[in-house]
mmCIF file of C-alpha atoms in Angstrom:
data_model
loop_
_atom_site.group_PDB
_atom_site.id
_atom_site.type_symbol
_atom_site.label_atom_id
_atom_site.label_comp_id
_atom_site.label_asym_id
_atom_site.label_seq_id
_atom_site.Cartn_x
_atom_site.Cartn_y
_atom_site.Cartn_z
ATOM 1 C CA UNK A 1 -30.586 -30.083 -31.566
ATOM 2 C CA UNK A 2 -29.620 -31.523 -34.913
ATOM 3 C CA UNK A 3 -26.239 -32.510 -35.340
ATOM 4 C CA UNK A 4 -25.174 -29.593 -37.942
ATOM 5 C CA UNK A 5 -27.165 -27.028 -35.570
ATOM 6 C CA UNK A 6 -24.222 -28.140 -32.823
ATOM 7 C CA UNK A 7 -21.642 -28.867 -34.805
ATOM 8 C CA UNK A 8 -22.581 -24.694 -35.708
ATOM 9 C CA UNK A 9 -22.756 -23.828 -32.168
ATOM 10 C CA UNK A 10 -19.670 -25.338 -31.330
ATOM 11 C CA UNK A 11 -18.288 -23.820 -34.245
ATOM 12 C CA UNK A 12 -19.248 -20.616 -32.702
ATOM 13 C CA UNK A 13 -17.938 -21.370 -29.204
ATOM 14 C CA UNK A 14 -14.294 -22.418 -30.748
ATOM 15 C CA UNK A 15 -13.170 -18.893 -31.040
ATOM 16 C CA UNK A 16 -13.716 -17.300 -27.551
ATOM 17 C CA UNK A 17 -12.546 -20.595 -26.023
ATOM 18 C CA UNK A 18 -9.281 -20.203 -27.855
ATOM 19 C CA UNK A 19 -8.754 -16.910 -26.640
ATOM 20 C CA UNK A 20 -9.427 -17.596 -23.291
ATOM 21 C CA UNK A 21 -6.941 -20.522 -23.591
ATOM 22 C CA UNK A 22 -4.123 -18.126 -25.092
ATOM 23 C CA UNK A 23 -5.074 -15.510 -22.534
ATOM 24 C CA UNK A 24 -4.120 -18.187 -19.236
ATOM 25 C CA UNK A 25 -1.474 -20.038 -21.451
ATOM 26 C CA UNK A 26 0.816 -15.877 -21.679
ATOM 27 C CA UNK A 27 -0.435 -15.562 -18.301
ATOM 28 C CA UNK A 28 1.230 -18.856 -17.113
ATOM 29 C CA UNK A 29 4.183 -17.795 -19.619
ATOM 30 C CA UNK A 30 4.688 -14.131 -17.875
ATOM 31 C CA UNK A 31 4.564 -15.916 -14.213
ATOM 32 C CA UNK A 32 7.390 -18.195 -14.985
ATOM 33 C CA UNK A 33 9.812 -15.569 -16.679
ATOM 34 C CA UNK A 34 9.247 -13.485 -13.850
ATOM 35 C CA UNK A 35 10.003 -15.555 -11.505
ATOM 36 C CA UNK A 36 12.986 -16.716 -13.125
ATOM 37 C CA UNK A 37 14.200 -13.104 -13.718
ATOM 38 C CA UNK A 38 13.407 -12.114 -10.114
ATOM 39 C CA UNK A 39 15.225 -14.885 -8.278
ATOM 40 C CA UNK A 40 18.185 -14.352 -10.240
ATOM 41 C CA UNK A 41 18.602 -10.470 -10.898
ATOM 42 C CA UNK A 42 15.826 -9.223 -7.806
ATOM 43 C CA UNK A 43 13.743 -6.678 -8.715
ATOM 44 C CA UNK A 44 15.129 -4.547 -10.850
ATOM 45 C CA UNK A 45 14.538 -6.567 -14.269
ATOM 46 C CA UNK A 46 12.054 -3.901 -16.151
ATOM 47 C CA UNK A 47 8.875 -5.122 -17.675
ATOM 48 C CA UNK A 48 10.612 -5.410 -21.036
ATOM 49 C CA UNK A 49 12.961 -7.906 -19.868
ATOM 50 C CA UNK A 50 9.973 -9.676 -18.836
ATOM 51 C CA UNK A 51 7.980 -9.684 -21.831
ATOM 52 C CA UNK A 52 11.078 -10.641 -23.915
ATOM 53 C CA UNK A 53 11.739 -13.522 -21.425
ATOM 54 C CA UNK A 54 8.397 -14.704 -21.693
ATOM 55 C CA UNK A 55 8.045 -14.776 -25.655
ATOM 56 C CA UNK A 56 5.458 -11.769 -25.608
ATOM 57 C CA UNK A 57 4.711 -8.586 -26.984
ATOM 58 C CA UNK A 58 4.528 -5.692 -24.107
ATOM 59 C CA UNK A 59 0.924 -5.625 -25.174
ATOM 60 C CA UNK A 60 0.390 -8.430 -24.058
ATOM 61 C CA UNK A 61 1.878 -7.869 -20.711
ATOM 62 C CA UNK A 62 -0.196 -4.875 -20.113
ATOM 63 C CA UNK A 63 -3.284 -6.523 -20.721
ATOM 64 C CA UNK A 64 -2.647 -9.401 -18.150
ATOM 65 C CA UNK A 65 -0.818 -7.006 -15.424
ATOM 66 C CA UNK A 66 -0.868 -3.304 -15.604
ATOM 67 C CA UNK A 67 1.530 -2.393 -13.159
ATOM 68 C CA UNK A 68 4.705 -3.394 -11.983
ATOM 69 C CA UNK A 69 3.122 -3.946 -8.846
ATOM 70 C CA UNK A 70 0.147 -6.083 -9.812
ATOM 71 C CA UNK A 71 3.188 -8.779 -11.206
ATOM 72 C CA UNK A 72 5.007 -8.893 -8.575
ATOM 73 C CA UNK A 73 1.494 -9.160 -6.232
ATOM 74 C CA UNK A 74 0.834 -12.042 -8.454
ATOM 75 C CA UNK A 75 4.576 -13.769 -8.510
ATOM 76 C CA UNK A 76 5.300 -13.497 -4.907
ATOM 77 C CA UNK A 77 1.364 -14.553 -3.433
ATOM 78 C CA UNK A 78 2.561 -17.685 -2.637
ATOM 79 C CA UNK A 79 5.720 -17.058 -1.036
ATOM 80 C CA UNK A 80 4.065 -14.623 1.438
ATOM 81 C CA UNK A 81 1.675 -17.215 2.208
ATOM 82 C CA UNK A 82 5.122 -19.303 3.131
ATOM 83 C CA UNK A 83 6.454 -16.320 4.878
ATOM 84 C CA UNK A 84 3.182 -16.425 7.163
ATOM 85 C CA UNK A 85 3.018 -19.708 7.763
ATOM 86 C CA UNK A 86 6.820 -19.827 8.797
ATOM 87 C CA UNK A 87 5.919 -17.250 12.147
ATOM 88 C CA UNK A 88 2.437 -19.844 12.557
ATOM 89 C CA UNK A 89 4.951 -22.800 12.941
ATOM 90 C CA UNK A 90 7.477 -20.799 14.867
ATOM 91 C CA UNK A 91 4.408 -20.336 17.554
ATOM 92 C CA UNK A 92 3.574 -23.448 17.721
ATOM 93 C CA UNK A 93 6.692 -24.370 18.750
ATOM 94 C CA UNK A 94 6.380 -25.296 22.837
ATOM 95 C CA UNK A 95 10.130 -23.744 23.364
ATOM 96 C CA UNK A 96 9.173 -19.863 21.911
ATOM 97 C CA UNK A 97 13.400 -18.965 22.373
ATOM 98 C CA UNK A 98 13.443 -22.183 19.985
ATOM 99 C CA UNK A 99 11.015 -20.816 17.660
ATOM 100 C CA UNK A 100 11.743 -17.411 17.471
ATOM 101 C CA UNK A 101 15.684 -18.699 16.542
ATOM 102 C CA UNK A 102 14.091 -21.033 13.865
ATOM 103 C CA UNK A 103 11.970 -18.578 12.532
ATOM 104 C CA UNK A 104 15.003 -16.393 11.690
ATOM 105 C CA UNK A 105 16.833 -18.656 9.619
ATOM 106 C CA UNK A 106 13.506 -19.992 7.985
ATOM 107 C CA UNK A 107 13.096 -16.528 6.533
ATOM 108 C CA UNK A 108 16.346 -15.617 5.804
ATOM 109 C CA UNK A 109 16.568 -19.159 3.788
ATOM 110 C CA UNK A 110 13.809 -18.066 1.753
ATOM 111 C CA UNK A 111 15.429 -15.077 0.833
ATOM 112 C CA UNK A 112 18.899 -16.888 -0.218
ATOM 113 C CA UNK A 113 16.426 -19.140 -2.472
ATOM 114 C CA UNK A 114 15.259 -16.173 -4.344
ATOM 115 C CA UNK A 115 16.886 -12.988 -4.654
ATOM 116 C CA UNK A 116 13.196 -11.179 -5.817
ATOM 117 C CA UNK A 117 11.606 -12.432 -2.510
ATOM 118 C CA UNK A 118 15.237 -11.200 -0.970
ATOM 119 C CA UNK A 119 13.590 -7.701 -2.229
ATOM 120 C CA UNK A 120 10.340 -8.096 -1.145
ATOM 121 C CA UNK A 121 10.891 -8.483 2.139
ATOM 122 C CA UNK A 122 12.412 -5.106 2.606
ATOM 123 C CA UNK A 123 10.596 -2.793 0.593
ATOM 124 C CA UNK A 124 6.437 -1.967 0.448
ATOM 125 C CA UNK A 125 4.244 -2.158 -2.918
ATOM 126 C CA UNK A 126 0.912 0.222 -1.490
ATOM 127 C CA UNK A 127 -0.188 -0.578 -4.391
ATOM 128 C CA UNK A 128 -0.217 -4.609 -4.461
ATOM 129 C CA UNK A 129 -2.739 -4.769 -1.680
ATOM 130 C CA UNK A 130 -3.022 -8.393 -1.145
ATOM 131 C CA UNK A 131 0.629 -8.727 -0.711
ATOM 132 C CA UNK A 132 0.845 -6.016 1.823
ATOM 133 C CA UNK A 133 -2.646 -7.399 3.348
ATOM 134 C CA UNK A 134 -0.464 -10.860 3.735
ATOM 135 C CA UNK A 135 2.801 -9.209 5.080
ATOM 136 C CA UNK A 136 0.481 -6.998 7.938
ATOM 137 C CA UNK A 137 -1.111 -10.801 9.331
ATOM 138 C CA UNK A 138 2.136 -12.027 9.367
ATOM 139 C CA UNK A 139 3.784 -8.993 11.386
ATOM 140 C CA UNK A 140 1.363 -9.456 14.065
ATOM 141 C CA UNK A 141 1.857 -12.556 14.489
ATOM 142 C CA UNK A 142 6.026 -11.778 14.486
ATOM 143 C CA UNK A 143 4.855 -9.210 17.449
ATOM 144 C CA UNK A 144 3.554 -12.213 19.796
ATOM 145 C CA UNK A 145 6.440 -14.570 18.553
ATOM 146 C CA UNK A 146 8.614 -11.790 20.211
ATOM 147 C CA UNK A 147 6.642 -11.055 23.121
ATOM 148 C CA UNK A 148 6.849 -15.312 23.986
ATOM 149 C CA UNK A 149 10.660 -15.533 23.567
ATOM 150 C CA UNK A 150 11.549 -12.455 25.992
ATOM 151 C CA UNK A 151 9.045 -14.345 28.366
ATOM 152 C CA UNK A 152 11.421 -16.581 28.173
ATOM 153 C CA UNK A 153 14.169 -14.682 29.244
ATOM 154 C CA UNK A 154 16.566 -15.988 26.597
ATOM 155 C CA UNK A 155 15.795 -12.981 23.976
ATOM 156 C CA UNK A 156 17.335 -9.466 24.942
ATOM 157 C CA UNK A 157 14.615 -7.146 26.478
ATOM 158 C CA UNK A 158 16.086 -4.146 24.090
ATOM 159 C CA UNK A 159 14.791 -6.250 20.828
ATOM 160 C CA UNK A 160 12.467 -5.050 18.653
ATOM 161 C CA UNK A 161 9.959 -5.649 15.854
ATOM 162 C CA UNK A 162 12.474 -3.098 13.683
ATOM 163 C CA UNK A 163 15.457 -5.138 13.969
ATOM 164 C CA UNK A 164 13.620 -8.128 12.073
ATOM 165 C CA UNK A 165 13.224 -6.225 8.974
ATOM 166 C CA UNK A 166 17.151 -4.524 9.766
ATOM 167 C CA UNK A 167 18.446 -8.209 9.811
ATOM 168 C CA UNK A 168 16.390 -8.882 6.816
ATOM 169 C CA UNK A 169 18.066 -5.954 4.940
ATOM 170 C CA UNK A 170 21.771 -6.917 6.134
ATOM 171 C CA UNK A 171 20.798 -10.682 4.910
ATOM 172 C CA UNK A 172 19.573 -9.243 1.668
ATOM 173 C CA UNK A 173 22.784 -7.404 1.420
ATOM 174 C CA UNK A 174 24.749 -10.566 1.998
ATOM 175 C CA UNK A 175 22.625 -12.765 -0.428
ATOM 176 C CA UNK A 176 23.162 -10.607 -3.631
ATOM 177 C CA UNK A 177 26.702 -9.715 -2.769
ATOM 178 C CA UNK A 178 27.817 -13.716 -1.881
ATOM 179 C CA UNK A 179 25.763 -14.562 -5.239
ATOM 180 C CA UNK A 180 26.461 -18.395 -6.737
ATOM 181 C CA UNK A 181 30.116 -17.823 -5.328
ATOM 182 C CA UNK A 182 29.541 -18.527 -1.768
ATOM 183 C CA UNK A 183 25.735 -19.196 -1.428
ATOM 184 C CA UNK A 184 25.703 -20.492 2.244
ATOM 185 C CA UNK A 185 27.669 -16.600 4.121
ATOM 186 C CA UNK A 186 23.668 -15.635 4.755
ATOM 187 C CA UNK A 187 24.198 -19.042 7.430
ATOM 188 C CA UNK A 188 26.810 -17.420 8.983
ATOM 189 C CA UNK A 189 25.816 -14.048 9.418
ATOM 190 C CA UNK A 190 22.014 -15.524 11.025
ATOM 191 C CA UNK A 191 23.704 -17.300 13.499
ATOM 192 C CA UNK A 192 25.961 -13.927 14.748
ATOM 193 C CA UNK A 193 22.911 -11.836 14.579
ATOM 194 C CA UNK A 194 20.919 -14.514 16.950
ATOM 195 C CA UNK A 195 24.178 -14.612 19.085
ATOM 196 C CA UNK A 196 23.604 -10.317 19.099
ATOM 197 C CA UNK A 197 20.299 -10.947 19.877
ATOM 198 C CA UNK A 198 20.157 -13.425 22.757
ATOM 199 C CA UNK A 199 20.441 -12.359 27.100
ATOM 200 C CA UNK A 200 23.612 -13.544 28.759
ATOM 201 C CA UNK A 201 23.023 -17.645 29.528
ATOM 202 C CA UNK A 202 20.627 -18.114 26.276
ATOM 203 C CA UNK A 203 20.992 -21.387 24.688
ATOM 204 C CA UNK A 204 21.736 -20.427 21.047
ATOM 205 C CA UNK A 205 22.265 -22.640 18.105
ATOM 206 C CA UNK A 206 25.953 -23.693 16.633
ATOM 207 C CA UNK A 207 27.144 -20.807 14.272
ATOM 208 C CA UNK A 208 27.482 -22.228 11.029
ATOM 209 C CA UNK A 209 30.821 -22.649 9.462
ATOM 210 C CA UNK A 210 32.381 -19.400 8.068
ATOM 211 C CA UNK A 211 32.521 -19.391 3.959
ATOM 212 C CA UNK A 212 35.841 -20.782 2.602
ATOM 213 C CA UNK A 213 38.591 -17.675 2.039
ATOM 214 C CA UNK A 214 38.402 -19.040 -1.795
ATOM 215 C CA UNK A 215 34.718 -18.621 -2.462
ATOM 216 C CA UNK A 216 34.940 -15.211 -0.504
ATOM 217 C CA UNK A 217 37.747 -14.140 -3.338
ATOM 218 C CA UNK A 218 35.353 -14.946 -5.973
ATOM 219 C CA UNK A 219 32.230 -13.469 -4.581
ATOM 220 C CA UNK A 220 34.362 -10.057 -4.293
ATOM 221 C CA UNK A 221 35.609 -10.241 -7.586
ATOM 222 C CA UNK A 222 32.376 -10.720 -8.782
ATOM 223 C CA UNK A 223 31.448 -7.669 -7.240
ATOM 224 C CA UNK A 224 34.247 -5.824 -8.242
ATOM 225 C CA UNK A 225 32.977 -6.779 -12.525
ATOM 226 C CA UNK A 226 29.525 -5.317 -11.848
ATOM 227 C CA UNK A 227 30.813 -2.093 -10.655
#
């Protein structure tokens, strides 16, 4: 090939490879204002707010991710993978009592980290099939995890798989009410829950100091504003 025959064909490839550049680059750009949005308001933020955060046009937004669903699908992939992997290393844990405990604050954590993922984790998106396909492995495995510590004899023989997502809902609670103002309460109510949760004689782990009476006071007045 001559060199004006590639410089032509180059010329020609220029164009498309642009557009596939700008196409990933707003993708990238709609990722990160989601997430940002998410883990500080949850899951409410529209799909405006998120095309304004990111710089585009809602165009634009559509093009990459259709549905509300699909973005979240796409934002939250890899903390469901973390969410799975959490109940893997809780069962490979040779004291199951131990892991099942750890397990529940390993969760919960993840949810004080991010308020969207605080959301996630107690609602269903049919339509984001991957996510739900990741949150179904994980369940079962949260099945066995429970199954190991009553074995044990340390976790209450009335516990079920539905108070795992009931705690997650009361943590979720405490998470967006507690906000900035007193960001370690979800601690405190884990470790009572566990306490709820454990037969007479279980070893259970220290409860975590109670939030200071000050930060409470703000967190409620806080509250109080967005009413």
């Amino acid at each position: 090939m001559t060199s004006s025959a590639a410089s032509a064909s180059a010329s020609d490839e220029r164009p498309g490879t642009r557009l596939r550049v700008d196409a990933e680059r707003n993708r990238d750009r709609i990722l990160a204002a989601a997430r940002r949005l998410y883990a500080r308001e949850g899951l409410g933020v529209s799909m405006a707010s998120v095309a304004r955060e990111a710089g585009v046009g809602k165009a634009t937004l559509s093009r990459r991710f259709a549905t509300r669903e699909e973005l979240i699908n796409a934002v939250f992939a890899d903390r469901m993978d973390a969410y799975a992997s959490a109940v893997t290393v809780a069962l490979d844990d040779p004291d199951p009592w131990h892991g099942f405990t750890g397990y529940l604050y390993a969760i919960c954590a993840m949810q004080a980290a991010d308020r969207g993922f605080a959301d996630v984790l107690t609602m269903t998106f049919p339509a984001a099939k991957a996510l739900e396909a990741r949150r179904a492995r994980a369940y079962n495995d949260v099945l066995e995890l429970i199954a190991r510590a009553k074995a044990t004899g340390h976790l209450r023989a009335d516990f079920t798989d539905r108070d795992v997502p009931v705690l997650l809902m009361a943590n979720a609670g405490v998470v967006s009410a507690a906000g900035d103002a007193a960001p370690d309460t979800w601690r405190r109510l884990v470790g009572h829950m566990i306490r709820s949760y454990a037969a007479p004689g279980a070893p259970v782990p220290p409860l975590p100091e109670a939030p200071e009476p000050s930060a409470l006071y703000r967190a409620m007045v806080r509250l109080g504003r967005s009413d």
